[in-house]
Amino acid sequence: MFYSFHGKCPRVDPTAFVSASAELIGDVTVGPRCYIGPGAVIRGDAAEIILEEEVAVEDGVIIHAGGADKRCLLSRRVTIGHGAIVHARYLGPEASIGMGAVLSLGCAIGAGSVVAESALVPQGKIIPPETLVAGVPARPLRELTDKDRTDWRETKDWYVRMAAQYLDPDNYHPVK
């Protein structure tokens, strides 16, 4: 469902898939070939939220922004795992956020970085590019390897293909 808030309406590229059970509210932009899964909530009522191309937001994710940042930018090919909560101001290109992770207000995730499942990135924390972080609070574990990059690239490519498949009514439609 799409909802207007204070005259601002979600804008969704026609090549993006948004599940019928997802909610997009207010000042939200969804770019080309994005995938927004069932039960996701993207709430642009307090600040603008921008998803660049090929962003994957899995089932049950909550994205909300506000405070001093006034914008949340999810750069190209970001993947956000099931049930994650995102209050960050910036997720760099190719960043991956694990299932159940929490990104607090004003934090920023560097390009290509991976936030492990159930990690907590504290308010205002900046995660450098190409870094794996984990824990509560999240701490750097190591730099990413070539294998990490390849594995994550394959996951991102899979979601781009899934968005296209879900848009095809021969593949995805209500059952009577």
CSV table of C-alpha atoms in Angstrom, one decimal:
chain,number,residue,atom,x,y,z
A,1,MET,CA,0.0,0.0,0.0
A,2,PHE,CA,1.1,3.5,-0.8
A,3,TYR,CA,0.2,6.4,1.5
A,4,SER,CA,0.5,10.1,1.1
A,5,PHE,CA,1.7,12.1,4.1
A,6,HIS,CA,1.6,15.9,4.2
A,7,GLY,CA,1.1,16.0,0.5
A,8,LYS,CA,4.2,13.8,-0.3
A,9,CYS,CA,3.6,10.5,-2.1
A,10,PRO,CA,5.9,7.5,-2.7
A,11,ARG,CA,7.4,7.4,-6.2
A,12,VAL,CA,8.3,4.0,-7.6
A,13,ASP,CA,10.1,3.2,-10.8
A,14,PRO,CA,7.9,0.9,-13.0
A,15,THR,CA,10.8,-1.7,-13.1
A,16,ALA,CA,10.7,-2.0,-9.3
A,17,PHE,CA,8.7,-4.7,-7.5
A,18,VAL,CA,6.8,-3.6,-4.3
A,19,SER,CA,4.9,-6.4,-2.5
A,20,ALA,CA,1.2,-5.7,-2.0
A,21,SER,CA,1.7,-6.1,1.7
A,22,ALA,CA,4.5,-3.6,1.9
A,23,GLU,CA,3.8,-0.1,3.1
A,24,LEU,CA,5.4,3.0,1.6
A,25,ILE,CA,4.5,6.2,3.3
A,26,GLY,CA,5.3,9.8,2.3
A,27,ASP,CA,8.5,11.0,0.8
A,28,VAL,CA,9.9,7.8,-0.5
A,29,THR,CA,11.7,7.2,-3.9
A,30,VAL,CA,12.2,3.6,-5.1
A,31,GLY,CA,14.6,3.4,-8.1
A,32,PRO,CA,14.9,1.0,-11.0
A,33,ARG,CA,14.9,-2.8,-10.5
A,34,CYS,CA,14.5,-2.6,-6.7
A,35,TYR,CA,12.8,-5.4,-4.7
A,36,ILE,CA,10.6,-4.6,-1.7
A,37,GLY,CA,9.4,-7.7,0.0
A,38,PRO,CA,6.3,-8.6,1.9
A,39,GLY,CA,5.7,-6.7,5.2
A,40,ALA,CA,8.4,-4.1,4.6
A,41,VAL,CA,7.6,-0.6,5.9
A,42,ILE,CA,9.4,2.4,4.4
A,43,ARG,CA,8.2,5.4,6.3
A,44,GLY,CA,9.2,8.8,4.8
A,45,ASP,CA,7.1,10.9,7.2
A,46,ALA,CA,9.9,12.7,9.0
A,47,ALA,CA,12.6,12.6,6.3
A,48,GLU,CA,13.1,11.7,2.7
A,49,ILE,CA,14.1,8.1,1.9
A,50,ILE,CA,15.8,7.3,-1.4
A,51,LEU,CA,16.4,3.8,-2.7
A,52,GLU,CA,18.7,4.0,-5.7
A,53,GLU,CA,18.7,1.2,-8.3
A,54,GLU,CA,18.7,-2.5,-7.6
A,55,VAL,CA,18.2,-2.1,-3.8
A,56,ALA,CA,16.7,-5.2,-2.1
A,57,VAL,CA,14.6,-4.7,1.0
A,58,GLU,CA,13.6,-8.2,2.3
A,59,ASP,CA,10.5,-9.2,4.2
A,60,GLY,CA,9.7,-7.4,7.4
A,61,VAL,CA,12.3,-4.6,7.1
A,62,ILE,CA,11.5,-1.2,8.7
A,63,ILE,CA,13.2,1.9,7.2
A,64,HIS,CA,12.5,5.3,8.9
A,65,ALA,CA,14.6,8.4,9.0
A,66,GLY,CA,14.5,11.7,10.8
A,67,GLY,CA,16.3,13.8,13.3
A,68,ALA,CA,18.9,16.2,12.0
A,69,ASP,CA,19.7,14.1,8.9
A,70,LYS,CA,16.4,14.8,7.0
A,71,ARG,CA,17.3,12.1,4.5
A,72,CYS,CA,18.2,8.4,4.3
A,73,LEU,CA,20.0,7.3,1.2
A,74,LEU,CA,20.3,3.7,0.3
A,75,SER,CA,22.8,3.6,-2.6
A,76,ARG,CA,22.8,1.3,-5.6
A,77,ARG,CA,22.7,-2.4,-4.9
A,78,VAL,CA,22.2,-2.3,-1.2
A,79,THR,CA,20.7,-5.4,0.4
A,80,ILE,CA,18.8,-5.3,3.7
A,81,GLY,CA,18.0,-8.7,5.3
A,82,HIS,CA,14.7,-9.9,6.8
A,83,GLY,CA,13.5,-8.0,9.8
A,84,ALA,CA,16.3,-5.4,9.9
A,85,ILE,CA,15.6,-1.9,11.3
A,86,VAL,CA,17.2,1.0,9.4
A,87,HIS,CA,17.4,4.5,10.8
A,88,ALA,CA,20.7,5.3,9.1
A,89,ARG,CA,21.4,8.4,7.1
A,90,TYR,CA,23.5,6.5,4.5
A,91,LEU,CA,24.2,3.0,3.2
A,92,GLY,CA,27.0,3.0,0.6
A,93,PRO,CA,26.9,1.2,-2.8
A,94,GLU,CA,26.8,-2.6,-2.5
A,95,ALA,CA,26.5,-2.5,1.3
A,96,SER,CA,24.7,-5.6,2.9
A,97,ILE,CA,22.7,-5.5,6.1
A,98,GLY,CA,22.1,-8.9,7.8
A,99,MET,CA,18.8,-10.2,9.1
A,100,GLY,CA,17.6,-8.6,12.3
A,101,ALA,CA,20.4,-5.9,12.3
A,102,VAL,CA,19.6,-2.5,13.8
A,103,LEU,CA,21.1,0.7,12.3
A,104,SER,CA,20.5,3.5,14.7
A,105,LEU,CA,19.9,7.2,13.9
A,106,GLY,CA,22.5,9.0,11.9
A,107,CYS,CA,24.8,6.1,11.3
A,108,ALA,CA,26.5,5.5,8.0
A,109,ILE,CA,27.6,2.3,6.4
A,110,GLY,CA,30.5,2.4,3.9
A,111,ALA,CA,30.5,1.1,0.3
A,112,GLY,CA,30.6,-2.7,0.2
A,113,SER,CA,30.5,-3.1,3.9
A,114,VAL,CA,28.6,-6.0,5.6
A,115,VAL,CA,26.7,-5.6,8.9
A,116,ALA,CA,26.2,-9.1,10.3
A,117,GLU,CA,22.9,-10.6,11.4
A,118,SER,CA,21.5,-9.1,14.7
A,119,ALA,CA,24.3,-6.5,14.9
A,120,LEU,CA,23.6,-3.1,16.4
A,121,VAL,CA,25.3,-0.1,14.8
A,122,PRO,CA,25.1,2.7,17.4
A,123,GLN,CA,23.7,6.2,16.8
A,124,GLY,CA,26.1,8.3,14.6
A,125,LYS,CA,28.6,5.5,14.1
A,126,ILE,CA,30.4,5.4,10.7
A,127,ILE,CA,31.4,2.0,9.3
A,128,PRO,CA,34.3,2.2,6.9
A,129,PRO,CA,34.1,0.8,3.3
A,130,GLU,CA,34.7,-2.9,2.6
A,131,THR,CA,34.4,-3.9,6.3
A,132,LEU,CA,32.5,-6.7,8.1
A,133,VAL,CA,31.1,-5.6,11.4
A,134,ALA,CA,29.2,-7.7,14.0
A,135,GLY,CA,28.1,-7.6,17.6
A,136,VAL,CA,26.3,-5.3,20.1
A,137,PRO,CA,27.5,-2.8,19.6
A,138,ALA,CA,28.9,-3.5,16.1
A,139,ARG,CA,32.7,-3.7,15.9
A,140,PRO,CA,34.9,-4.3,12.8
A,141,LEU,CA,35.9,-8.0,12.4
A,142,ARG,CA,37.9,-7.8,9.2
A,143,GLU,CA,38.1,-6.4,5.7
A,144,LEU,CA,36.1,-8.2,3.1
A,145,THR,CA,37.7,-10.8,0.9
A,146,ASP,CA,37.2,-11.3,-2.9
A,147,LYS,CA,35.1,-14.3,-2.0
A,148,ASP,CA,32.8,-12.2,0.2
A,149,ARG,CA,32.4,-9.7,-2.6
A,150,THR,CA,31.6,-12.4,-5.1
A,151,ASP,CA,29.1,-14.1,-2.8
A,152,TRP,CA,27.3,-10.8,-2.1
A,153,ARG,CA,27.3,-9.8,-5.8
A,154,GLU,CA,25.5,-13.1,-6.6
A,155,THR,CA,22.9,-12.4,-3.9
A,156,LYS,CA,22.3,-8.9,-5.3
A,157,ASP,CA,22.0,-10.2,-8.8
A,158,TRP,CA,19.4,-12.8,-7.6
A,159,TYR,CA,17.2,-10.0,-6.1
A,160,VAL,CA,17.4,-8.0,-9.4
A,161,ARG,CA,16.2,-11.1,-11.2
A,162,MET,CA,13.5,-11.7,-8.6
A,163,ALA,CA,12.1,-8.2,-9.0
A,164,ALA,CA,11.7,-8.8,-12.7
A,165,GLN,CA,10.1,-12.2,-12.1
A,166,TYR,CA,7.6,-10.8,-9.6
A,167,LEU,CA,6.5,-8.1,-12.0
A,168,ASP,CA,5.6,-10.8,-14.6
A,169,PRO,CA,1.9,-11.7,-14.1
A,170,ASP,CA,2.6,-15.1,-15.5
A,171,ASN,CA,4.9,-15.8,-12.5
A,172,TYR,CA,3.2,-13.9,-9.7
A,173,HIS,CA,-0.5,-13.4,-9.2
A,174,PRO,CA,-3.3,-13.9,-6.7
A,175,VAL,CA,-4.8,-17.4,-6.5
A,176,LYS,CA,-8.6,-17.7,-6.4
